[in-house]
mmCIF file of C-alpha atoms in Angstrom:
data_model
loop_
_atom_site.group_PDB
_atom_site.id
_atom_site.type_symbol
_atom_site.label_atom_id
_atom_site.label_comp_id
_atom_site.label_asym_id
_atom_site.label_seq_id
_atom_site.Cartn_x
_atom_site.Cartn_y
_atom_site.Cartn_z
ATOM 1 C CA MET A 23 181.341 -95.867 48.255
ATOM 2 C CA THR A 24 180.512 -99.516 48.813
ATOM 3 C CA GLU A 25 177.501 -101.170 47.226
ATOM 4 C CA ASP A 26 175.963 -101.588 50.676
ATOM 5 C CA THR A 27 176.359 -97.863 51.405
ATOM 6 C CA ALA A 28 174.845 -96.942 48.031
ATOM 7 C CA GLU A 29 171.772 -99.013 48.827
ATOM 8 C CA ARG A 30 171.271 -97.109 52.101
ATOM 9 C CA VAL A 31 171.489 -93.665 50.482
ATOM 10 C CA HIS A 32 168.115 -92.392 49.270
ATOM 11 C CA PRO A 33 168.365 -89.256 47.117
ATOM 12 C CA LEU A 34 165.392 -86.943 47.637
ATOM 13 C CA THR A 35 164.247 -87.046 44.036
ATOM 14 C CA VAL A 36 164.578 -90.806 43.585
ATOM 15 C CA LEU A 37 161.201 -92.398 44.225
ATOM 16 C CA ASN A 38 160.656 -95.960 45.343
ATOM 17 C CA GLU A 39 158.671 -98.333 43.161
ATOM 18 C CA ASP A 40 155.345 -97.639 44.841
ATOM 19 C CA GLU A 41 155.830 -93.869 44.647
ATOM 20 C CA THR A 42 156.831 -94.084 40.988
ATOM 21 C CA ILE A 43 153.768 -96.120 40.039
ATOM 22 C CA PHE A 44 151.538 -93.733 41.970
ATOM 23 C CA ARG A 45 153.085 -90.617 40.418
ATOM 24 C CA ASP A 46 152.821 -92.054 36.923
ATOM 25 C CA SER A 47 149.156 -92.944 37.403
ATOM 26 C CA VAL A 48 148.341 -89.400 38.558
ATOM 27 C CA ARG A 49 150.351 -87.909 35.689
ATOM 28 C CA GLU A 50 148.493 -90.048 33.169
ATOM 29 C CA PHE A 51 145.175 -89.042 34.713
ATOM 30 C CA ALA A 52 146.103 -85.357 34.651
ATOM 31 C CA GLU A 53 147.027 -85.468 30.972
ATOM 32 C CA ALA A 54 144.017 -87.506 29.882
ATOM 33 C CA GLN A 55 141.255 -86.251 32.182
ATOM 34 C CA VAL A 56 142.261 -82.772 33.351
ATOM 35 C CA ARG A 57 144.148 -81.115 30.503
ATOM 36 C CA PRO A 58 141.220 -81.141 28.034
ATOM 37 C CA LEU A 59 139.123 -79.230 30.603
ATOM 38 C CA VAL A 60 141.641 -76.618 31.774
ATOM 39 C CA ARG A 61 140.557 -73.668 29.668
ATOM 40 C CA GLU A 62 136.850 -74.338 30.157
ATOM 41 C CA MET A 63 137.256 -74.655 33.927
ATOM 42 C CA ASP A 64 139.205 -71.394 34.067
ATOM 43 C CA GLU A 65 136.618 -69.526 32.007
ATOM 44 C CA HIS A 66 133.624 -70.864 33.935
ATOM 45 C CA ALA A 67 135.425 -70.744 37.308
ATOM 46 C CA LYS A 68 134.281 -74.224 38.199
ATOM 47 C CA ILE A 69 135.568 -77.778 38.493
ATOM 48 C CA PRO A 70 132.907 -80.151 37.084
ATOM 49 C CA ARG A 71 131.502 -82.589 39.598
ATOM 50 C CA ALA A 72 132.184 -85.396 37.125
ATOM 51 C CA LEU A 73 135.908 -84.641 37.316
ATOM 52 C CA ILE A 74 135.791 -84.564 41.122
ATOM 53 C CA ASP A 75 134.104 -87.964 41.064
ATOM 54 C CA ARG A 76 136.927 -89.285 38.870
ATOM 55 C CA LEU A 77 139.461 -87.931 41.372
ATOM 56 C CA PHE A 78 137.712 -89.979 44.067
ATOM 57 C CA GLU A 79 137.791 -93.041 41.816
ATOM 58 C CA LEU A 80 141.529 -92.512 41.252
ATOM 59 C CA GLY A 81 142.030 -92.558 45.017
ATOM 60 C CA VAL A 82 143.678 -89.153 45.381
ATOM 61 C CA MET A 83 140.921 -87.651 47.542
ATOM 62 C CA GLY A 84 141.699 -89.939 50.471
ATOM 63 C CA ILE A 85 145.384 -90.732 50.134
ATOM 64 C CA GLU A 86 146.341 -91.111 53.811
ATOM 65 C CA ILE A 87 143.005 -92.538 54.917
ATOM 66 C CA PRO A 88 143.581 -96.173 55.991
ATOM 67 C CA GLU A 89 142.169 -98.862 53.743
ATOM 68 C CA SER A 90 139.952 -99.964 56.635
ATOM 69 C CA PHE A 91 138.076 -96.676 56.208
ATOM 70 C CA GLY A 92 137.934 -96.963 52.421
ATOM 71 C CA GLY A 93 140.999 -94.846 51.699
ATOM 72 C CA SER A 94 144.169 -95.484 49.720
ATOM 73 C CA GLY A 95 146.361 -96.205 52.749
ATOM 74 C CA GLY A 96 149.103 -94.046 51.270
ATOM 75 C CA THR A 97 151.612 -91.635 52.757
ATOM 76 C CA PHE A 98 152.000 -87.893 53.100
ATOM 77 C CA PHE A 99 154.613 -88.026 50.344
ATOM 78 C CA HIS A 100 152.075 -89.660 48.045
ATOM 79 C CA ALA A 101 149.819 -86.655 48.658
ATOM 80 C CA VAL A 102 152.666 -84.295 47.771
ATOM 81 C CA LEU A 103 153.276 -86.183 44.528
ATOM 82 C CA ALA A 104 149.580 -86.074 43.630
ATOM 83 C CA VAL A 105 149.338 -82.326 44.184
ATOM 84 C CA GLU A 106 152.500 -81.721 42.153
ATOM 85 C CA GLU A 107 151.425 -83.823 39.188
ATOM 86 C CA LEU A 108 147.915 -82.378 39.029
ATOM 87 C CA SER A 109 149.291 -78.849 39.345
ATOM 88 C CA ARG A 110 151.584 -79.371 36.360
ATOM 89 C CA VAL A 111 148.379 -79.382 34.339
ATOM 90 C CA ASP A 112 146.005 -77.280 36.458
ATOM 91 C CA PRO A 113 146.864 -75.811 39.887
ATOM 92 C CA SER A 114 143.137 -75.379 40.602
ATOM 93 C CA VAL A 115 142.662 -79.138 40.640
ATOM 94 C CA GLY A 116 145.918 -79.457 42.550
ATOM 95 C CA VAL A 117 144.713 -77.272 45.408
ATOM 96 C CA LEU A 118 141.363 -79.079 45.597
ATOM 97 C CA VAL A 119 143.255 -82.300 46.278
ATOM 98 C CA ASP A 120 145.759 -80.537 48.524
ATOM 99 C CA VAL A 121 143.192 -79.072 50.925
ATOM 100 C CA GLN A 122 141.333 -82.393 51.041
ATOM 101 C CA ASN A 123 144.440 -84.315 52.039
ATOM 102 C CA THR A 124 146.978 -82.112 53.820
ATOM 103 C CA LEU A 125 144.461 -80.039 55.778
ATOM 104 C CA VAL A 126 141.097 -81.741 56.256
ATOM 105 C CA ILE A 127 141.967 -85.446 56.321
ATOM 106 C CA ASN A 128 145.270 -84.793 58.053
ATOM 107 C CA ALA A 129 143.516 -82.930 60.877
ATOM 108 C CA ILE A 130 140.880 -85.616 61.368
ATOM 109 C CA LEU A 131 143.468 -88.404 61.374
ATOM 110 C CA ARG A 132 145.459 -86.607 64.056
ATOM 111 C CA TRP A 133 142.772 -84.993 66.189
ATOM 112 C CA GLY A 134 139.571 -86.937 65.575
ATOM 113 C CA THR A 135 138.116 -89.461 68.004
ATOM 114 C CA GLU A 136 137.600 -92.997 66.766
ATOM 115 C CA GLU A 137 133.903 -92.261 66.414
ATOM 116 C CA VAL A 138 134.628 -89.146 64.326
ATOM 117 C CA LYS A 139 136.994 -91.127 62.122
ATOM 118 C CA ARG A 140 134.426 -93.889 61.585
ATOM 119 C CA ARG A 141 131.782 -91.326 60.713
ATOM 120 C CA TYR A 142 133.694 -89.064 58.359
ATOM 121 C CA LEU A 143 136.764 -90.772 56.890
ATOM 122 C CA PRO A 144 134.823 -93.242 54.683
ATOM 123 C CA ARG A 145 132.827 -90.320 53.266
ATOM 124 C CA LEU A 146 135.962 -88.239 52.635
ATOM 125 C CA ALA A 147 137.565 -91.212 50.884
ATOM 126 C CA THR A 148 134.687 -91.855 48.504
ATOM 127 C CA SER A 149 132.489 -88.839 47.838
ATOM 128 C CA THR A 150 132.703 -85.931 50.299
ATOM 129 C CA VAL A 151 134.880 -82.890 49.641
ATOM 130 C CA GLY A 152 136.257 -81.146 52.716
ATOM 131 C CA ALA A 153 137.185 -77.526 53.453
ATOM 132 C CA TYR A 154 139.223 -75.802 56.152
ATOM 133 C CA ALA A 155 137.731 -72.607 57.584
ATOM 134 C CA LEU A 156 140.111 -70.513 59.658
ATOM 135 C CA SER A 157 140.391 -67.102 57.939
ATOM 136 C CA GLU A 158 138.085 -64.177 58.604
ATOM 137 C CA ALA A 159 137.878 -60.553 57.485
ATOM 138 C CA GLY A 160 140.041 -59.422 60.396
ATOM 139 C CA SER A 161 142.197 -62.520 60.841
ATOM 140 C CA GLY A 162 144.446 -63.456 57.945
ATOM 141 C CA SER A 163 148.107 -63.688 58.904
ATOM 142 C CA ASP A 164 146.979 -62.964 62.474
ATOM 143 C CA ALA A 165 144.893 -66.105 62.322
ATOM 144 C CA PHE A 166 144.006 -66.203 65.996
ATOM 145 C CA ALA A 167 142.350 -62.789 65.960
ATOM 146 C CA LEU A 168 139.218 -64.556 64.775
ATOM 147 C CA THR A 169 135.854 -63.427 66.119
ATOM 148 C CA SER A 170 133.584 -66.350 65.206
ATOM 149 C CA SER A 171 132.133 -67.566 68.485
ATOM 150 C CA ALA A 172 130.806 -70.786 69.930
ATOM 151 C CA ARG A 173 128.634 -71.235 73.014
ATOM 152 C CA LEU A 174 127.430 -74.448 74.585
ATOM 153 C CA ASP A 175 123.661 -74.975 74.549
ATOM 154 C CA GLY A 176 122.664 -78.348 75.912
ATOM 155 C CA ASN A 177 124.414 -81.034 73.865
ATOM 156 C CA ASP A 178 125.182 -78.630 71.017
ATOM 157 C CA PHE A 179 127.557 -75.781 70.406
ATOM 158 C CA VAL A 180 126.010 -72.785 68.692
ATOM 159 C CA LEU A 181 128.379 -71.081 66.235
ATOM 160 C CA THR A 182 128.050 -67.503 65.007
ATOM 161 C CA GLY A 183 130.302 -65.624 62.614
ATOM 162 C CA ARG A 184 131.628 -65.388 59.071
ATOM 163 C CA LYS A 185 134.591 -67.039 57.405
ATOM 164 C CA LEU A 186 136.339 -65.720 54.289
ATOM 165 C CA TRP A 187 138.646 -67.095 51.585
ATOM 166 C CA ILE A 188 137.603 -70.702 52.158
ATOM 167 C CA THR A 189 139.011 -72.985 49.466
ATOM 168 C CA ASN A 190 136.636 -75.748 48.276
ATOM 169 C CA GLY A 191 133.734 -73.786 49.773
ATOM 170 C CA ASN A 192 131.384 -74.516 46.871
ATOM 171 C CA GLU A 193 132.217 -78.189 46.554
ATOM 172 C CA ALA A 194 132.587 -79.169 50.205
ATOM 173 C CA ASP A 195 130.024 -80.947 52.344
ATOM 174 C CA LEU A 196 132.249 -81.043 55.445
ATOM 175 C CA PHE A 197 134.021 -78.045 56.953
ATOM 176 C CA ILE A 198 136.562 -77.763 59.748
ATOM 177 C CA VAL A 199 135.487 -74.463 61.322
ATOM 178 C CA PHE A 200 137.485 -72.613 63.971
ATOM 179 C CA ALA A 201 135.638 -70.495 66.532
ATOM 180 C CA THR A 202 136.343 -69.244 70.033
ATOM 181 C CA ILE A 203 134.462 -70.337 73.131
ATOM 182 C CA ASP A 204 136.005 -67.504 75.175
ATOM 183 C CA PRO A 205 137.232 -64.329 73.426
ATOM 184 C CA ALA A 206 138.932 -63.176 76.640
ATOM 185 C CA ALA A 207 141.115 -66.293 76.600
ATOM 186 C CA GLY A 208 142.742 -65.339 73.294
ATOM 187 C CA TYR A 209 144.103 -68.267 71.337
ATOM 188 C CA ARG A 210 143.356 -70.583 74.271
ATOM 189 C CA GLY A 211 139.639 -70.248 73.577
ATOM 190 C CA ILE A 212 139.857 -71.394 69.959
ATOM 191 C CA THR A 213 138.158 -74.700 69.197
ATOM 192 C CA ALA A 214 137.827 -76.696 65.981
ATOM 193 C CA PHE A 215 134.406 -78.002 64.926
ATOM 194 C CA LEU A 216 133.295 -80.392 62.195
ATOM 195 C CA VAL A 217 130.378 -78.693 60.454
ATOM 196 C CA GLU A 218 128.292 -80.395 57.787
ATOM 197 C CA ARG A 219 126.759 -78.363 54.975
ATOM 198 C CA GLY A 220 123.277 -79.434 56.021
ATOM 199 C CA PHE A 221 123.539 -78.227 59.632
ATOM 200 C CA ALA A 222 120.897 -75.655 60.570
ATOM 201 C CA GLY A 223 122.268 -72.105 60.525
ATOM 202 C CA PHE A 224 125.115 -72.864 58.114
ATOM 203 C CA SER A 225 125.306 -71.497 54.582
ATOM 204 C CA VAL A 226 127.852 -70.759 51.878
ATOM 205 C CA GLY A 227 127.914 -67.109 50.855
ATOM 206 C CA LYS A 228 129.719 -65.139 48.193
ATOM 207 C CA LYS A 229 132.059 -66.945 45.801
ATOM 208 C CA GLU A 230 135.086 -64.785 44.980
ATOM 209 C CA ASP A 231 135.898 -63.788 41.393
ATOM 210 C CA LYS A 232 139.648 -64.317 41.355
ATOM 211 C CA LEU A 233 142.744 -63.485 39.308
ATOM 212 C CA GLY A 234 144.027 -67.058 39.221
ATOM 213 C CA ILE A 235 143.183 -70.639 40.214
ATOM 214 C CA ARG A 236 139.719 -69.575 39.106
ATOM 215 C CA ALA A 237 138.252 -73.067 38.912
ATOM 216 C CA SER A 238 139.028 -73.562 42.592
ATOM 217 C CA SER A 239 136.160 -72.077 44.593
ATOM 218 C CA THR A 240 136.971 -69.515 47.281
ATOM 219 C CA CYS A 241 133.911 -68.674 49.341
ATOM 220 C CA GLU A 242 132.479 -66.939 52.357
ATOM 221 C CA LEU A 243 130.866 -69.129 55.017
ATOM 222 C CA ILE A 244 128.011 -67.816 57.136
ATOM 223 C CA LEU A 245 127.262 -69.170 60.620
ATOM 224 C CA GLU A 246 123.965 -67.904 62.027
ATOM 225 C CA ASP A 247 123.347 -69.757 65.282
ATOM 226 C CA CYS A 248 124.649 -72.879 63.577
ATOM 227 C CA ARG A 249 124.084 -75.874 65.812
ATOM 228 C CA VAL A 250 126.934 -78.366 65.984
ATOM 229 C CA PRO A 251 126.752 -81.537 68.119
ATOM 230 C CA ARG A 252 129.260 -81.580 70.950
ATOM 231 C CA GLU A 253 130.750 -84.801 69.586
ATOM 232 C CA ASN A 254 131.773 -82.838 66.479
ATOM 233 C CA VAL A 255 134.464 -80.957 68.377
ATOM 234 C CA LEU A 256 137.747 -81.861 66.678
ATOM 235 C CA GLY A 257 140.405 -82.396 69.307
ATOM 236 C CA GLU A 258 140.036 -80.761 72.719
ATOM 237 C CA ILE A 259 137.877 -77.774 73.580
ATOM 238 C CA GLY A 260 140.092 -74.696 73.687
ATOM 239 C CA LYS A 261 142.969 -76.499 71.935
ATOM 240 C CA GLY A 262 141.966 -75.702 68.365
ATOM 241 C CA TYR A 263 144.996 -73.468 67.949
ATOM 242 C CA ARG A 264 147.240 -76.529 68.139
ATOM 243 C CA ALA A 265 145.268 -78.294 65.423
ATOM 244 C CA ALA A 266 145.429 -75.168 63.269
ATOM 245 C CA ILE A 267 149.170 -74.580 63.664
ATOM 246 C CA GLU A 268 150.264 -78.165 63.158
ATOM 247 C CA THR A 269 147.938 -78.783 60.221
ATOM 248 C CA LEU A 270 148.904 -75.564 58.440
ATOM 249 C CA ASN A 271 152.587 -76.441 58.717
ATOM 250 C CA GLU A 272 151.878 -79.580 56.720
ATOM 251 C CA GLY A 273 149.551 -77.715 54.378
ATOM 252 C CA ARG A 274 152.388 -75.392 53.438
ATOM 253 C CA ILE A 275 154.313 -78.338 52.073
ATOM 254 C CA GLY A 276 151.264 -79.119 49.939
ATOM 255 C CA ILE A 277 151.239 -75.568 48.574
ATOM 256 C CA GLY A 278 154.944 -75.960 47.882
ATOM 257 C CA ALA A 279 154.114 -79.041 45.826
ATOM 258 C CA GLN A 280 151.413 -77.115 43.976
ATOM 259 C CA MET A 281 153.869 -74.349 43.083
ATOM 260 C CA VAL A 282 156.579 -76.799 42.007
ATOM 261 C CA GLY A 283 154.092 -78.563 39.766
ATOM 262 C CA LEU A 284 153.006 -75.242 38.286
ATOM 263 C CA ALA A 285 156.637 -74.239 37.639
ATOM 264 C CA LYS A 286 157.380 -77.589 36.012
ATOM 265 C CA GLY A 287 154.371 -77.213 33.751
ATOM 266 C CA ALA A 288 155.347 -73.676 32.740
ATOM 267 C CA LEU A 289 158.938 -74.693 32.075
ATOM 268 C CA GLN A 290 157.894 -77.615 29.906
ATOM 269 C CA HIS A 291 155.623 -75.345 27.857
ATOM 270 C CA ALA A 292 158.526 -72.924 27.417
ATOM 271 C CA ILE A 293 160.930 -75.645 26.329
ATOM 272 C CA SER A 294 158.499 -77.077 23.792
ATOM 273 C CA TYR A 295 157.563 -73.680 22.381
ATOM 274 C CA THR A 296 161.112 -72.383 22.024
ATOM 275 C CA LYS A 297 162.075 -75.498 20.086
ATOM 276 C CA GLU A 298 159.206 -74.937 17.654
ATOM 277 C CA ARG A 299 159.202 -71.132 17.324
ATOM 278 C CA LYS A 300 161.544 -69.933 14.566
ATOM 279 C CA GLN A 301 163.087 -66.483 14.172
ATOM 280 C CA PHE A 302 165.990 -65.410 11.960
ATOM 281 C CA GLY A 303 165.998 -68.819 10.337
ATOM 282 C CA LYS A 304 166.330 -71.009 13.449
ATOM 283 C CA SER A 305 164.411 -72.025 16.544
ATOM 284 C CA ILE A 306 164.673 -69.511 19.333
ATOM 285 C CA ALA A 307 165.944 -72.322 21.599
ATOM 286 C CA GLU A 308 169.174 -72.153 19.607
ATOM 287 C CA PHE A 309 169.901 -68.632 20.816
ATOM 288 C CA GLN A 310 172.264 -68.591 23.779
ATOM 289 C CA ALA A 311 170.261 -65.948 25.620
ATOM 290 C CA VAL A 312 167.181 -68.159 25.542
ATOM 291 C CA GLN A 313 169.188 -71.228 26.534
ATOM 292 C CA HIS A 314 170.570 -69.435 29.578
ATOM 293 C CA GLN A 315 167.126 -68.274 30.691
ATOM 294 C CA ILE A 316 165.735 -71.790 30.416
ATOM 295 C CA ALA A 317 168.759 -73.228 32.218
ATOM 296 C CA ARG A 318 168.331 -70.727 35.051
ATOM 297 C CA ALA A 319 164.638 -71.648 35.316
ATOM 298 C CA ALA A 320 165.568 -75.339 35.481
ATOM 299 C CA VAL A 321 167.970 -74.574 38.336
ATOM 300 C CA ASP A 322 165.220 -72.749 40.205
ATOM 301 C CA VAL A 323 162.705 -75.554 39.715
ATOM 302 C CA GLU A 324 165.175 -78.184 40.898
ATOM 303 C CA ALA A 325 165.986 -76.192 44.040
ATOM 304 C CA ALA A 326 162.301 -75.688 44.842
ATOM 305 C CA MET A 327 161.531 -79.367 44.280
ATOM 306 C CA LEU A 328 164.385 -80.405 46.586
ATOM 307 C CA ALA A 329 163.092 -78.065 49.295
ATOM 308 C CA VAL A 330 159.554 -79.456 49.024
ATOM 309 C CA TYR A 331 160.663 -83.081 48.958
ATOM 310 C CA ASN A 332 162.989 -82.518 51.905
ATOM 311 C CA ALA A 333 160.213 -81.001 54.020
ATOM 312 C CA ALA A 334 157.840 -83.814 53.040
ATOM 313 C CA ARG A 335 160.377 -86.537 53.836
ATOM 314 C CA LEU A 336 161.137 -84.942 57.215
ATOM 315 C CA ARG A 337 157.446 -84.868 58.061
ATOM 316 C CA GLU A 338 157.063 -88.477 57.021
ATOM 317 C CA ALA A 339 160.033 -89.498 59.151
ATOM 318 C CA GLY A 340 158.541 -87.799 62.209
ATOM 319 C CA ARG A 341 161.340 -85.237 62.324
ATOM 320 C CA PRO A 342 160.928 -81.474 62.962
ATOM 321 C CA PHE A 343 160.027 -79.683 59.743
ATOM 322 C CA LEU A 344 158.652 -76.255 60.707
ATOM 323 C CA THR A 345 161.526 -74.286 59.190
ATOM 324 C CA GLU A 346 161.766 -76.524 56.145
ATOM 325 C CA ALA A 347 158.024 -76.174 55.454
ATOM 326 C CA ALA A 348 158.332 -72.378 55.534
ATOM 327 C CA ILE A 349 161.435 -72.489 53.327
ATOM 328 C CA CYS A 350 159.825 -74.739 50.731
ATOM 329 C CA LYS A 351 156.695 -72.622 50.519
ATOM 330 C CA ILE A 352 158.411 -69.273 50.086
ATOM 331 C CA LEU A 353 160.976 -70.639 47.635
ATOM 332 C CA SER A 354 158.542 -72.615 45.502
ATOM 333 C CA SER A 355 156.020 -69.762 45.277
ATOM 334 C CA GLU A 356 158.692 -67.314 44.148
ATOM 335 C CA VAL A 357 160.073 -69.807 41.636
ATOM 336 C CA ALA A 358 156.602 -70.487 40.251
ATOM 337 C CA GLU A 359 156.026 -66.799 39.605
ATOM 338 C CA ARG A 360 159.443 -66.322 37.974
ATOM 339 C CA VAL A 361 159.223 -69.380 35.747
ATOM 340 C CA ALA A 362 155.641 -68.681 34.684
ATOM 341 C CA SER A 363 156.624 -65.089 33.874
ATOM 342 C CA LEU A 364 159.575 -66.307 31.814
ATOM 343 C CA ALA A 365 157.282 -68.672 29.919
ATOM 344 C CA VAL A 366 154.997 -65.760 29.021
ATOM 345 C CA ASN A 367 158.023 -63.782 27.821
ATOM 346 C CA LEU A 368 159.363 -66.608 25.686
ATOM 347 C CA PHE A 369 155.962 -67.141 24.086
ATOM 348 C CA GLY A 370 156.038 -63.476 23.054
ATOM 349 C CA GLY A 371 152.664 -62.123 21.999
ATOM 350 C CA ASN A 372 151.213 -65.621 22.158
ATOM 351 C CA GLY A 373 152.068 -65.733 25.845
ATOM 352 C CA PHE A 374 149.644 -62.897 26.487
ATOM 353 C CA VAL A 375 146.554 -64.526 25.006
ATOM 354 C CA LYS A 376 144.290 -67.194 26.431
ATOM 355 C CA GLU A 377 144.667 -69.478 23.432
ATOM 356 C CA TYR A 378 148.029 -70.510 24.855
ATOM 357 C CA PRO A 379 148.446 -72.079 28.319
ATOM 358 C CA VAL A 380 151.123 -69.973 29.985
ATOM 359 C CA GLU A 381 149.130 -66.812 30.769
ATOM 360 C CA LYS A 382 146.884 -68.909 33.004
ATOM 361 C CA LEU A 383 149.828 -70.409 34.861
ATOM 362 C CA TYR A 384 151.195 -66.899 35.360
ATOM 363 C CA ARG A 385 147.907 -65.818 36.931
ATOM 364 C CA ASP A 386 147.712 -68.990 39.002
ATOM 365 C CA ALA A 387 151.215 -68.526 40.421
ATOM 366 C CA LYS A 388 150.516 -65.337 42.353
ATOM 367 C CA ILE A 389 148.391 -66.967 45.034
ATOM 368 C CA GLY A 390 151.325 -69.082 46.199
ATOM 369 C CA GLN A 391 152.852 -66.085 47.984
ATOM 370 C CA ILE A 392 149.566 -65.262 49.728
ATOM 371 C CA TYR A 393 147.532 -68.206 51.001
ATOM 372 C CA GLU A 394 148.370 -70.626 53.804
ATOM 373 C CA GLY A 395 150.770 -68.054 55.198
ATOM 374 C CA THR A 396 152.103 -65.083 53.230
ATOM 375 C CA SER A 397 155.755 -64.887 52.227
ATOM 376 C CA ASN A 398 156.354 -62.328 54.995
ATOM 377 C CA LEU A 399 154.887 -64.744 57.528
ATOM 378 C CA GLN A 400 157.156 -67.537 56.259
ATOM 379 C CA LEU A 401 160.186 -65.265 56.581
ATOM 380 C CA GLN A 402 159.147 -64.423 60.136
ATOM 381 C CA THR A 403 158.855 -68.139 60.951
ATOM 382 C CA ILE A 404 162.287 -68.881 59.490
ATOM 383 C CA ALA A 405 163.880 -65.939 61.307
ATOM 384 C CA LYS A 406 162.457 -67.033 64.675
ATOM 385 C CA GLN A 407 163.847 -70.523 64.213
ATOM 386 C CA ILE A 408 167.346 -69.547 63.115
ATOM 387 C CA LEU A 409 167.802 -66.547 65.444
ATOM 388 C CA GLY A 410 166.366 -68.300 68.483
#
């Protein structure tokens, strides 16, 4: 290989200078600002507003927002790196940042009018948390079976219905809400609306008490004749399904990054602990059986990271990435569960108590196979693409 050829080859895991500096700054922040709060946030099921404010100050709550709107002017890959690094320490903080960037901001950048961008992007870059409200009691994997309705009344749409499982529900002041203007039209009636917390008829309902990612709020949203100005339609009327599909494909890469970060964190805990823990006169890391388990986990983490980075790079290059996004999500979520489970095993009895960090990561990992498209849904997507 010539020197010129080597310079043109860009391995997936080799970051450029800007990406490296960005990743390192987020990693330093996660260790210094997030790690001391992890156990408290898990126990109280809440991310302190002071920490959210520091995330805004760091610039990770508006990564792809152009600098002209007060954002960081970064790339989608920067967002993936941020979610991964935060999730190494706490996946709850990781998903807060993920939803903000890969779902909410991404959708507004792509589908918002210039007026909508001027109105909301500066707020999302500096102080406003966003949420993405698609799911309902009867529409999970079958997302377009939603029943929330919207009718035009003068210059406003009036929204009625309930949304469930909405991440960032407690913290958010801006919600992308999907409702149908014509139930008989099926998915062609679905429209996306930008709903502010203060709009009349809107309220946040029950906050779920969850197994994992407990600090991340998951809430019900209640729409009781909620009035939304017509100019707050995101994209075209009746074309909300396109915004939902395309945004969720990118969001799945973000969840992949969250799961890779979680797996990396669990593996590092396992490596450190097995080097320190002594049995039969030597560290348990010296036993071949333990070495092989850790080596296998490292293989899994590397494969998942490559899948996530590949999907993210394809998206950034404007290439098709539907299959790759599904692959990276299903692989990374399965790897996260396996590696976190191994970490609990290698910690022995200590792995089963809250004083040590790995039981939390084990609980956090399970959601990766459920939200933003279950593993079965990802397999269905992959099968459709490869079977034609």
